[in-house]
Amino acid sequence: ASTGQSHEMPTIFCHLSTISWMLLHPYIVFNGPDCPQIKRGKDILHWSPPLLLVQHSQELLTVFGFYWHVAPGEAEAELSCLQSCGFIDAMVTTYNDALLFGATCVLCSIHGDEDVEVYSTEAIENSAALEWGDLLLIMLMSSADSDVSTTGCCWCDTDVACWLVDYGLGRTLLEAAVSLQFIEFMEFITKWHDNVCEVLRTDPQHFLGCRYHKLAHIVKEEHFKFPDPAILAMYLSPLTSWSDDGHPPITCVTSCQPNLTTVSQSVECWCKPNKSNTKDK
């Protein structure tokens, strides 16, 4: 990584070579300097990819004729804005919670490179009857505000979070978050938090199937600041190129023919075998 000629470069080169044969226009967005320090319950403050590796990856993208830019914040949020504006048709990422940024179609790689999971807002709304607020509640209960980074487990099971949405708690939370002023919202969230605990304790409409007294105690005593307004803002008002009346970074998504001379030079530089590992025949 200190030279930028790490073992990752041949892998990246091969991936880009494969993409260049596909009937599509790829557009790549990198995380920016103001990317959130905590993502999905994990502290990423002390981790970032090697600078030279990123620089050489960007150089390779240009060599292959692919366009890219660095987002001011989180790449998934930037791509979601590009998708909502009609610049891209689908987003490829390892995180399906990009739907919470407003993405309408997300492709996640599974089991290597051959299989993908496709998440679309249309399918989720029609098949699972889940709206944006419902997804927000599920994420808050089972991921972003969890103890994954310290204990390795979530304090709320995903199934319980999914059953909890039937009480409409996610939709009321979303409506309040986007419509109320901060002071009004903080007053609302106190009552909302108590309501979540009461529903977990009593399950008045039997949507949960049983009463979750222990979970209600955890929410009440250990996660009394749930949900964190900062995490809500990260998803509902993320930093993007459009923030503060900004302009989109592109006017259209396209690509051009690769620079074959530079491609061949890259092959020489990154893909040739290490001389110290070869044997004379």
PDB file of C-alpha atoms in Angstrom:
ATOM      1  CA  ALA A   1       0.000   0.000   0.000  1.00  0.00           C
ATOM      2  CA  SER A   2       2.933   2.344   0.575  1.00  0.00           C
ATOM      3  CA  THR A   3       3.746   2.245  -3.148  1.00  0.00           C
ATOM      4  CA  GLY A   4       0.202   1.791  -4.406  1.00  0.00           C
ATOM      5  CA  GLN A   5       1.314  -1.368  -6.247  1.00  0.00           C
ATOM      6  CA  SER A   6      -0.379  -3.751  -3.822  1.00  0.00           C
ATOM      7  CA  HIS A   7      -1.964  -7.088  -4.604  1.00  0.00           C
ATOM      8  CA  GLU A   8      -5.355  -5.354  -4.951  1.00  0.00           C
ATOM      9  CA  MET A   9      -4.453  -3.623  -8.212  1.00  0.00           C
ATOM     10  CA  PRO A  10      -4.480  -6.709 -10.480  1.00  0.00           C
ATOM     11  CA  THR A  11      -7.863  -7.649  -8.985  1.00  0.00           C
ATOM     12  CA  ILE A  12      -9.263  -4.175  -9.611  1.00  0.00           C
ATOM     13  CA  PHE A  13      -7.831  -4.241 -13.136  1.00  0.00           C
ATOM     14  CA  CYS A  14      -9.546  -7.567 -13.892  1.00  0.00           C
ATOM     15  CA  HIS A  15     -12.874  -6.306 -12.548  1.00  0.00           C
ATOM     16  CA  LEU A  16     -12.705  -3.177 -14.697  1.00  0.00           C
ATOM     17  CA  SER A  17     -11.720  -5.240 -17.719  1.00  0.00           C
ATOM     18  CA  THR A  18     -14.794  -7.427 -17.208  1.00  0.00           C
ATOM     19  CA  ILE A  19     -17.052  -4.395 -16.794  1.00  0.00           C
ATOM     20  CA  SER A  20     -15.686  -2.877 -20.013  1.00  0.00           C
ATOM     21  CA  TRP A  21     -17.277  -5.747 -21.967  1.00  0.00           C
ATOM     22  CA  MET A  22     -20.714  -5.174 -20.454  1.00  0.00           C
ATOM     23  CA  LEU A  23     -23.473  -3.261 -22.224  1.00  0.00           C
ATOM     24  CA  LEU A  24     -23.677  -0.505 -19.664  1.00  0.00           C
ATOM     25  CA  HIS A  25     -22.213   2.836 -18.672  1.00  0.00           C
ATOM     26  CA  PRO A  26     -20.645   2.440 -15.218  1.00  0.00           C
ATOM     27  CA  TYR A  27     -20.265   5.485 -13.000  1.00  0.00           C
ATOM     28  CA  ILE A  28     -18.229   5.233  -9.817  1.00  0.00           C
ATOM     29  CA  VAL A  29     -18.532   7.404  -6.713  1.00  0.00           C
ATOM     30  CA  PHE A  30     -15.986   7.408  -3.885  1.00  0.00           C
ATOM     31  CA  ASN A  31     -16.631   8.268  -0.239  1.00  0.00           C
ATOM     32  CA  GLY A  32     -15.668  11.853   0.499  1.00  0.00           C
ATOM     33  CA  PRO A  33     -13.850  13.680   3.296  1.00  0.00           C
ATOM     34  CA  ASP A  34     -17.048  14.238   5.296  1.00  0.00           C
ATOM     35  CA  CYS A  35     -18.268  10.646   5.154  1.00  0.00           C
ATOM     36  CA  PRO A  36     -19.977   9.784   8.489  1.00  0.00           C
ATOM     37  CA  GLN A  37     -17.650   8.425  11.149  1.00  0.00           C
ATOM     38  CA  ILE A  38     -20.186   5.781  12.185  1.00  0.00           C
ATOM     39  CA  LYS A  39     -21.930   3.607   9.625  1.00  0.00           C
ATOM     40  CA  ARG A  40     -24.385   0.810  10.410  1.00  0.00           C
ATOM     41  CA  GLY A  41     -23.389   0.664  14.042  1.00  0.00           C
ATOM     42  CA  LYS A  42     -19.666   0.392  13.354  1.00  0.00           C
ATOM     43  CA  ASP A  43     -17.018   2.998  14.094  1.00  0.00           C
ATOM     44  CA  ILE A  44     -15.047   3.592  10.891  1.00  0.00           C
ATOM     45  CA  LEU A  45     -13.211   6.683  12.129  1.00  0.00           C
ATOM     46  CA  HIS A  46      -9.846   4.924  12.236  1.00  0.00           C
ATOM     47  CA  TRP A  47     -10.124   3.083   8.909  1.00  0.00           C
ATOM     48  CA  SER A  48      -9.702   4.324   5.377  1.00  0.00           C
ATOM     49  CA  PRO A  49      -8.290   2.722   2.227  1.00  0.00           C
ATOM     50  CA  PRO A  50      -4.639   3.508   1.425  1.00  0.00           C
ATOM     51  CA  LEU A  51      -4.447   6.839  -0.368  1.00  0.00           C
ATOM     52  CA  LEU A  52      -2.218   5.608  -3.194  1.00  0.00           C
ATOM     53  CA  LEU A  53      -4.482   2.618  -3.771  1.00  0.00           C
ATOM     54  CA  VAL A  54      -7.442   4.968  -4.174  1.00  0.00           C
ATOM     55  CA  GLN A  55      -5.458   7.248  -6.481  1.00  0.00           C
ATOM     56  CA  HIS A  56      -4.321   4.381  -8.697  1.00  0.00           C
ATOM     57  CA  SER A  57      -7.851   2.982  -8.777  1.00  0.00           C
ATOM     58  CA  GLN A  58      -9.106   6.345  -9.990  1.00  0.00           C
ATOM     59  CA  GLU A  59      -6.352   6.452 -12.611  1.00  0.00           C
ATOM     60  CA  LEU A  60      -7.394   3.003 -13.838  1.00  0.00           C
ATOM     61  CA  LEU A  61     -11.018   4.109 -14.103  1.00  0.00           C
ATOM     62  CA  THR A  62      -9.947   6.997 -16.320  1.00  0.00           C
ATOM     63  CA  VAL A  63      -7.769   4.686 -18.424  1.00  0.00           C
ATOM     64  CA  PHE A  64     -10.744   2.396 -19.022  1.00  0.00           C
ATOM     65  CA  GLY A  65     -12.911   5.354 -20.019  1.00  0.00           C
ATOM     66  CA  PHE A  66     -15.124   5.253 -16.922  1.00  0.00           C
ATOM     67  CA  TYR A  67     -16.193   8.478 -15.244  1.00  0.00           C
ATOM     68  CA  TRP A  68     -16.121   8.987 -11.489  1.00  0.00           C
ATOM     69  CA  HIS A  69     -16.123  11.614  -8.791  1.00  0.00           C
ATOM     70  CA  VAL A  70     -15.559  11.925  -5.050  1.00  0.00           C
ATOM     71  CA  ALA A  71     -18.711  12.623  -3.047  1.00  0.00           C
ATOM     72  CA  PRO A  72     -18.608  15.236  -0.294  1.00  0.00           C
ATOM     73  CA  GLY A  73     -20.002  12.643   2.124  1.00  0.00           C
ATOM     74  CA  GLU A  74     -21.149   9.045   1.794  1.00  0.00           C
ATOM     75  CA  ALA A  75     -21.033   7.470  -1.663  1.00  0.00           C
ATOM     76  CA  GLU A  76     -24.354   5.613  -1.235  1.00  0.00           C
ATOM     77  CA  ALA A  77     -26.142   8.880  -0.484  1.00  0.00           C
ATOM     78  CA  GLU A  78     -24.592  10.527  -3.538  1.00  0.00           C
ATOM     79  CA  LEU A  79     -25.544   7.605  -5.789  1.00  0.00           C
ATOM     80  CA  SER A  80     -29.089   7.666  -4.435  1.00  0.00           C
ATOM     81  CA  CYS A  81     -29.404  11.308  -5.478  1.00  0.00           C
ATOM     82  CA  LEU A  82     -28.027  10.455  -8.917  1.00  0.00           C
ATOM     83  CA  GLN A  83     -30.632   7.714  -9.189  1.00  0.00           C
ATOM     84  CA  SER A  84     -33.530   9.869  -8.004  1.00  0.00           C
ATOM     85  CA  CYS A  85     -32.548  12.458 -10.635  1.00  0.00           C
ATOM     86  CA  GLY A  86     -32.560   9.814 -13.361  1.00  0.00           C
ATOM     87  CA  PHE A  87     -28.810   9.765 -14.036  1.00  0.00           C
ATOM     88  CA  ILE A  88     -28.382   6.077 -13.160  1.00  0.00           C
ATOM     89  CA  ASP A  89     -30.722   3.087 -13.296  1.00  0.00           C
ATOM     90  CA  ALA A  90     -29.281   0.957 -10.496  1.00  0.00           C
ATOM     91  CA  MET A  91     -26.727   1.114  -7.715  1.00  0.00           C
ATOM     92  CA  VAL A  92     -24.193  -1.630  -7.001  1.00  0.00           C
ATOM     93  CA  THR A  93     -23.032  -1.685  -3.381  1.00  0.00           C
ATOM     94  CA  THR A  94     -22.461  -4.056  -0.499  1.00  0.00           C
ATOM     95  CA  TYR A  95     -25.032  -2.225   1.647  1.00  0.00           C
ATOM     96  CA  ASN A  96     -28.752  -2.689   1.005  1.00  0.00           C
ATOM     97  CA  ASP A  97     -29.601   0.136   3.411  1.00  0.00           C
ATOM     98  CA  ALA A  98     -28.877   2.503   0.519  1.00  0.00           C
ATOM     99  CA  LEU A  99     -32.668   2.318   0.060  1.00  0.00           C
ATOM    100  CA  LEU A 100     -32.932   4.569   3.107  1.00  0.00           C
ATOM    101  CA  PHE A 101     -31.145   7.319   1.188  1.00  0.00           C
ATOM    102  CA  GLY A 102     -33.873   7.203  -1.457  1.00  0.00           C
ATOM    103  CA  ALA A 103     -32.354   4.695  -3.876  1.00  0.00           C
ATOM    104  CA  THR A 104     -34.964   2.836  -5.917  1.00  0.00           C
ATOM    105  CA  CYS A 105     -32.893  -0.131  -7.146  1.00  0.00           C
ATOM    106  CA  VAL A 106     -29.884  -1.634  -5.355  1.00  0.00           C
ATOM    107  CA  LEU A 107     -27.777  -4.615  -6.442  1.00  0.00           C
ATOM    108  CA  CYS A 108     -25.762  -6.430  -3.774  1.00  0.00           C
ATOM    109  CA  SER A 109     -23.184  -9.073  -4.653  1.00  0.00           C
ATOM    110  CA  ILE A 110     -23.532 -12.424  -2.871  1.00  0.00           C
ATOM    111  CA  HIS A 111     -21.563 -15.665  -3.041  1.00  0.00           C
ATOM    112  CA  GLY A 112     -18.746 -14.124  -5.033  1.00  0.00           C
ATOM    113  CA  ASP A 113     -19.286 -12.215  -8.255  1.00  0.00           C
ATOM    114  CA  GLU A 114     -21.835 -14.374 -10.069  1.00  0.00           C
ATOM    115  CA  ASP A 115     -24.946 -13.947  -7.901  1.00  0.00           C
ATOM    116  CA  VAL A 116     -26.613 -10.723  -6.867  1.00  0.00           C
ATOM    117  CA  GLU A 117     -29.551  -9.736  -4.706  1.00  0.00           C
ATOM    118  CA  VAL A 118     -31.786  -7.056  -6.206  1.00  0.00           C
ATOM    119  CA  TYR A 119     -33.642  -4.679  -3.892  1.00  0.00           C
ATOM    120  CA  SER A 120     -36.200  -2.286  -5.349  1.00  0.00           C
ATOM    121  CA  THR A 121     -38.597   0.034  -3.593  1.00  0.00           C
ATOM    122  CA  GLU A 122     -41.394  -1.125  -5.887  1.00  0.00           C
ATOM    123  CA  ALA A 123     -40.952  -4.785  -4.924  1.00  0.00           C
ATOM    124  CA  ILE A 124     -40.605  -3.961  -1.228  1.00  0.00           C
ATOM    125  CA  GLU A 125     -43.757  -1.845  -1.212  1.00  0.00           C
ATOM    126  CA  ASN A 126     -45.828  -4.273  -3.305  1.00  0.00           C
ATOM    127  CA  SER A 127     -44.621  -7.606  -1.920  1.00  0.00           C
ATOM    128  CA  ALA A 128     -43.628  -6.812   1.655  1.00  0.00           C
ATOM    129  CA  ALA A 129     -45.905  -3.767   2.119  1.00  0.00           C
ATOM    130  CA  LEU A 130     -42.995  -1.849   3.629  1.00  0.00           C
ATOM    131  CA  GLU A 131     -42.691   1.895   3.192  1.00  0.00           C
ATOM    132  CA  TRP A 132     -39.693   4.157   3.758  1.00  0.00           C
ATOM    133  CA  GLY A 133     -40.605   4.787   7.397  1.00  0.00           C
ATOM    134  CA  ASP A 134     -40.938   1.052   8.027  1.00  0.00           C
ATOM    135  CA  LEU A 135     -37.455   0.415   6.621  1.00  0.00           C
ATOM    136  CA  LEU A 136     -36.109   3.241   8.754  1.00  0.00           C
ATOM    137  CA  LEU A 137     -37.495   1.672  11.930  1.00  0.00           C
ATOM    138  CA  ILE A 138     -36.117  -1.766  11.039  1.00  0.00           C
ATOM    139  CA  MET A 139     -32.679  -0.274  10.436  1.00  0.00           C
ATOM    140  CA  LEU A 140     -32.733   1.718  13.674  1.00  0.00           C
ATOM    141  CA  MET A 141     -33.895  -1.225  15.771  1.00  0.00           C
ATOM    142  CA  SER A 142     -31.630  -3.896  14.318  1.00  0.00           C
ATOM    143  CA  SER A 143     -28.523  -2.232  12.934  1.00  0.00           C
ATOM    144  CA  ALA A 144     -27.387   1.366  13.199  1.00  0.00           C
ATOM    145  CA  ASP A 145     -28.134   1.877  16.905  1.00  0.00           C
ATOM    146  CA  SER A 146     -26.901  -1.540  17.997  1.00  0.00           C
ATOM    147  CA  ASP A 147     -23.984  -3.003  19.910  1.00  0.00           C
ATOM    148  CA  VAL A 148     -22.529  -4.740  16.863  1.00  0.00           C
ATOM    149  CA  SER A 149     -19.249  -2.854  17.091  1.00  0.00           C
ATOM    150  CA  THR A 150     -18.655  -3.829  20.729  1.00  0.00           C
ATOM    151  CA  THR A 151     -20.461  -7.091  21.455  1.00  0.00           C
ATOM    152  CA  GLY A 152     -20.926  -8.535  17.991  1.00  0.00           C
ATOM    153  CA  CYS A 153     -24.691  -8.808  18.311  1.00  0.00           C
ATOM    154  CA  CYS A 154     -27.755  -6.621  17.854  1.00  0.00           C
ATOM    155  CA  TRP A 155     -29.878  -5.721  20.847  1.00  0.00           C
ATOM    156  CA  CYS A 156     -33.040  -6.198  18.785  1.00  0.00           C
ATOM    157  CA  ASP A 157     -33.725  -9.137  16.485  1.00  0.00           C
ATOM    158  CA  THR A 158     -34.554  -8.202  12.887  1.00  0.00           C
ATOM    159  CA  ASP A 159     -37.760 -10.269  12.990  1.00  0.00           C
ATOM    160  CA  VAL A 160     -39.010  -8.337  16.016  1.00  0.00           C
ATOM    161  CA  ALA A 161     -38.184  -5.061  14.276  1.00  0.00           C
ATOM    162  CA  CYS A 162     -40.170  -6.211  11.219  1.00  0.00           C
ATOM    163  CA  TRP A 163     -43.187  -7.135  13.345  1.00  0.00           C
ATOM    164  CA  LEU A 164     -42.958  -3.817  15.165  1.00  0.00           C
ATOM    165  CA  VAL A 165     -43.561  -1.862  11.950  1.00  0.00           C
ATOM    166  CA  ASP A 166     -47.178  -3.086  11.941  1.00  0.00           C
ATOM    167  CA  TYR A 167     -47.838  -0.614  14.742  1.00  0.00           C
ATOM    168  CA  GLY A 168     -46.952   2.263  12.388  1.00  0.00           C
ATOM    169  CA  LEU A 169     -44.116   3.482  14.587  1.00  0.00           C
ATOM    170  CA  GLY A 170     -41.692   3.893  11.696  1.00  0.00           C
ATOM    171  CA  ARG A 171     -44.098   5.938   9.617  1.00  0.00           C
ATOM    172  CA  THR A 172     -44.953   8.313  12.460  1.00  0.00           C
ATOM    173  CA  LEU A 173     -41.243   8.705  13.222  1.00  0.00           C
ATOM    174  CA  LEU A 174     -40.454   9.555   9.606  1.00  0.00           C
ATOM    175  CA  GLU A 175     -43.334  12.018   9.355  1.00  0.00           C
ATOM    176  CA  ALA A 176     -42.215  13.793  12.528  1.00  0.00           C
ATOM    177  CA  ALA A 177     -38.563  13.854  11.461  1.00  0.00           C
ATOM    178  CA  VAL A 178     -39.296  15.576   8.153  1.00  0.00           C
ATOM    179  CA  SER A 179     -42.053  17.936   9.316  1.00  0.00           C
ATOM    180  CA  LEU A 180     -41.289  19.090  12.870  1.00  0.00           C
ATOM    181  CA  GLN A 181     -38.821  21.684  14.079  1.00  0.00           C
ATOM    182  CA  PHE A 182     -36.009  20.377  16.276  1.00  0.00           C
ATOM    183  CA  ILE A 183     -37.554  21.317  19.635  1.00  0.00           C
ATOM    184  CA  GLU A 184     -40.939  19.924  18.611  1.00  0.00           C
ATOM    185  CA  PHE A 185     -39.282  16.770  17.332  1.00  0.00           C
ATOM    186  CA  MET A 186     -37.402  16.194  20.594  1.00  0.00           C
ATOM    187  CA  GLU A 187     -40.694  16.533  22.489  1.00  0.00           C
ATOM    188  CA  PHE A 188     -42.288  14.073  20.082  1.00  0.00           C
ATOM    189  CA  ILE A 189     -39.432  11.580  20.311  1.00  0.00           C
ATOM    190  CA  THR A 190     -39.759  11.312  24.090  1.00  0.00           C
ATOM    191  CA  LYS A 191     -43.381  10.211  23.764  1.00  0.00           C
ATOM    192  CA  TRP A 192     -42.533   8.008  20.776  1.00  0.00           C
ATOM    193  CA  HIS A 193     -39.780   6.267  22.740  1.00  0.00           C
ATOM    194  CA  ASP A 194     -42.196   5.547  25.597  1.00  0.00           C
ATOM    195  CA  ASN A 195     -44.742   4.256  23.095  1.00  0.00           C
ATOM    196  CA  VAL A 196     -42.198   1.800  21.658  1.00  0.00           C
ATOM    197  CA  CYS A 197     -41.496   0.460  25.148  1.00  0.00           C
ATOM    198  CA  GLU A 198     -45.207   0.145  25.914  1.00  0.00           C
ATOM    199  CA  VAL A 199     -45.882  -1.745  22.675  1.00  0.00           C
ATOM    200  CA  LEU A 200     -43.005  -4.138  23.400  1.00  0.00           C
ATOM    201  CA  ARG A 201     -44.303  -4.746  26.927  1.00  0.00           C
ATOM    202  CA  THR A 202     -47.976  -5.239  26.078  1.00  0.00           C
ATOM    203  CA  ASP A 203     -48.297  -6.076  22.340  1.00  0.00           C
ATOM    204  CA  PRO A 204     -51.863  -4.663  22.422  1.00  0.00           C
ATOM    205  CA  GLN A 205     -52.816  -5.773  18.892  1.00  0.00           C
ATOM    206  CA  HIS A 206     -50.838  -9.041  19.004  1.00  0.00           C
ATOM    207  CA  PHE A 207     -48.643  -8.117  16.037  1.00  0.00           C
ATOM    208  CA  LEU A 208     -45.499  -9.270  17.880  1.00  0.00           C
ATOM    209  CA  GLY A 209     -46.855 -12.654  18.907  1.00  0.00           C
ATOM    210  CA  CYS A 210     -45.681 -12.253  22.506  1.00  0.00           C
ATOM    211  CA  ARG A 211     -44.586  -9.623  24.989  1.00  0.00           C
ATOM    212  CA  TYR A 212     -40.961  -8.505  25.013  1.00  0.00           C
ATOM    213  CA  HIS A 213     -40.425  -7.251  28.564  1.00  0.00           C
ATOM    214  CA  LYS A 214     -36.636  -7.649  28.454  1.00  0.00           C
ATOM    215  CA  LEU A 215     -36.340  -5.768  25.172  1.00  0.00           C
ATOM    216  CA  ALA A 216     -38.607  -3.017  26.499  1.00  0.00           C
ATOM    217  CA  HIS A 217     -36.311  -2.712  29.526  1.00  0.00           C
ATOM    218  CA  ILE A 218     -33.245  -2.488  27.259  1.00  0.00           C
ATOM    219  CA  VAL A 219     -34.834   0.284  25.187  1.00  0.00           C
ATOM    220  CA  LYS A 220     -35.984   2.118  28.312  1.00  0.00           C
ATOM    221  CA  GLU A 221     -32.865   1.838  30.475  1.00  0.00           C
ATOM    222  CA  GLU A 222     -29.897   1.182  28.175  1.00  0.00           C
ATOM    223  CA  HIS A 223     -30.957   2.914  24.965  1.00  0.00           C
ATOM    224  CA  PHE A 224     -32.850   5.823  26.476  1.00  0.00           C
ATOM    225  CA  LYS A 225     -31.516   8.149  23.743  1.00  0.00           C
ATOM    226  CA  PHE A 226     -32.940   5.905  21.008  1.00  0.00           C
ATOM    227  CA  PRO A 227     -33.301   6.897  18.243  1.00  0.00           C
ATOM    228  CA  ASP A 228     -30.206   9.045  17.872  1.00  0.00           C
ATOM    229  CA  PRO A 229     -31.163  12.253  15.983  1.00  0.00           C
ATOM    230  CA  ALA A 230     -27.685  12.270  14.391  1.00  0.00           C
ATOM    231  CA  ILE A 231     -28.282   8.849  12.813  1.00  0.00           C
ATOM    232  CA  LEU A 232     -31.717   9.950  11.619  1.00  0.00           C
ATOM    233  CA  ALA A 233     -30.175  13.035  10.015  1.00  0.00           C
ATOM    234  CA  MET A 234     -27.483  10.884   8.391  1.00  0.00           C
ATOM    235  CA  TYR A 235     -30.166   9.013   6.449  1.00  0.00           C
ATOM    236  CA  LEU A 236     -32.863  11.659   6.005  1.00  0.00           C
ATOM    237  CA  SER A 237     -30.619  14.635   5.264  1.00  0.00           C
ATOM    238  CA  PRO A 238     -27.246  13.274   4.096  1.00  0.00           C
ATOM    239  CA  LEU A 239     -24.463  15.463   2.777  1.00  0.00           C
ATOM    240  CA  THR A 240     -24.391  15.311  -1.027  1.00  0.00           C
ATOM    241  CA  SER A 241     -23.415  17.488  -3.984  1.00  0.00           C
ATOM    242  CA  TRP A 242     -26.997  18.780  -3.910  1.00  0.00           C
ATOM    243  CA  SER A 243     -26.738  20.030  -0.311  1.00  0.00           C
ATOM    244  CA  ASP A 244     -26.972  23.773   0.329  1.00  0.00           C
ATOM    245  CA  ASP A 245     -28.436  24.423  -3.133  1.00  0.00           C
ATOM    246  CA  GLY A 246     -25.508  22.671  -4.796  1.00  0.00           C
ATOM    247  CA  HIS A 247     -25.543  21.465  -8.370  1.00  0.00           C
ATOM    248  CA  PRO A 248     -25.320  17.883  -9.643  1.00  0.00           C
ATOM    249  CA  PRO A 249     -21.729  16.865 -10.409  1.00  0.00           C
ATOM    250  CA  ILE A 250     -22.670  15.568 -13.884  1.00  0.00           C
ATOM    251  CA  THR A 251     -25.192  16.282 -16.627  1.00  0.00           C
ATOM    252  CA  CYS A 252     -25.328  12.715 -17.967  1.00  0.00           C
ATOM    253  CA  VAL A 253     -23.714   9.322 -17.478  1.00  0.00           C
ATOM    254  CA  THR A 254     -21.628   8.032 -20.345  1.00  0.00           C
ATOM    255  CA  SER A 255     -18.283   6.365 -20.978  1.00  0.00           C
ATOM    256  CA  CYS A 256     -15.632   6.386 -23.698  1.00  0.00           C
ATOM    257  CA  GLN A 257     -13.244   3.966 -25.339  1.00  0.00           C
ATOM    258  CA  PRO A 258     -10.329   2.817 -23.158  1.00  0.00           C
ATOM    259  CA  ASN A 259      -6.844   4.146 -23.786  1.00  0.00           C
ATOM    260  CA  LEU A 260      -5.243   0.910 -24.980  1.00  0.00           C
ATOM    261  CA  THR A 261      -1.688   2.216 -24.737  1.00  0.00           C
ATOM    262  CA  THR A 262      -2.123   3.175 -21.108  1.00  0.00           C
ATOM    263  CA  VAL A 263      -4.035  -0.037 -20.419  1.00  0.00           C
ATOM    264  CA  SER A 264      -1.087  -2.089 -21.679  1.00  0.00           C
ATOM    265  CA  GLN A 265       1.282  -0.040 -19.553  1.00  0.00           C
ATOM    266  CA  SER A 266      -0.919  -0.714 -16.536  1.00  0.00           C
ATOM    267  CA  VAL A 267      -0.792  -4.430 -17.255  1.00  0.00           C
ATOM    268  CA  GLU A 268       3.000  -4.242 -17.324  1.00  0.00           C
ATOM    269  CA  CYS A 269       3.109  -2.289 -14.096  1.00  0.00           C
ATOM    270  CA  TRP A 270       0.559  -4.144 -11.967  1.00  0.00           C
ATOM    271  CA  CYS A 271      -0.104  -7.541 -13.488  1.00  0.00           C
ATOM    272  CA  LYS A 272       3.308  -8.925 -14.340  1.00  0.00           C
ATOM    273  CA  PRO A 273       4.565 -11.708 -12.018  1.00  0.00           C
ATOM    274  CA  ASN A 274       6.991 -10.906  -9.268  1.00  0.00           C
ATOM    275  CA  LYS A 275      10.496 -11.818 -10.484  1.00  0.00           C
ATOM    276  CA  SER A 276      11.469 -13.077  -7.059  1.00  0.00           C
ATOM    277  CA  ASN A 277       8.716 -15.703  -7.264  1.00  0.00           C
ATOM    278  CA  THR A 278       9.593 -17.031 -10.745  1.00  0.00           C
ATOM    279  CA  LYS A 279      11.900 -19.937 -11.443  1.00  0.00           C
ATOM    280  CA  ASP A 280      14.198 -20.553 -14.385  1.00  0.00           C
ATOM    281  CA  LYS A 281      13.085 -23.418 -16.561  1.00  0.00           C
TER     282      LYS A 281
END
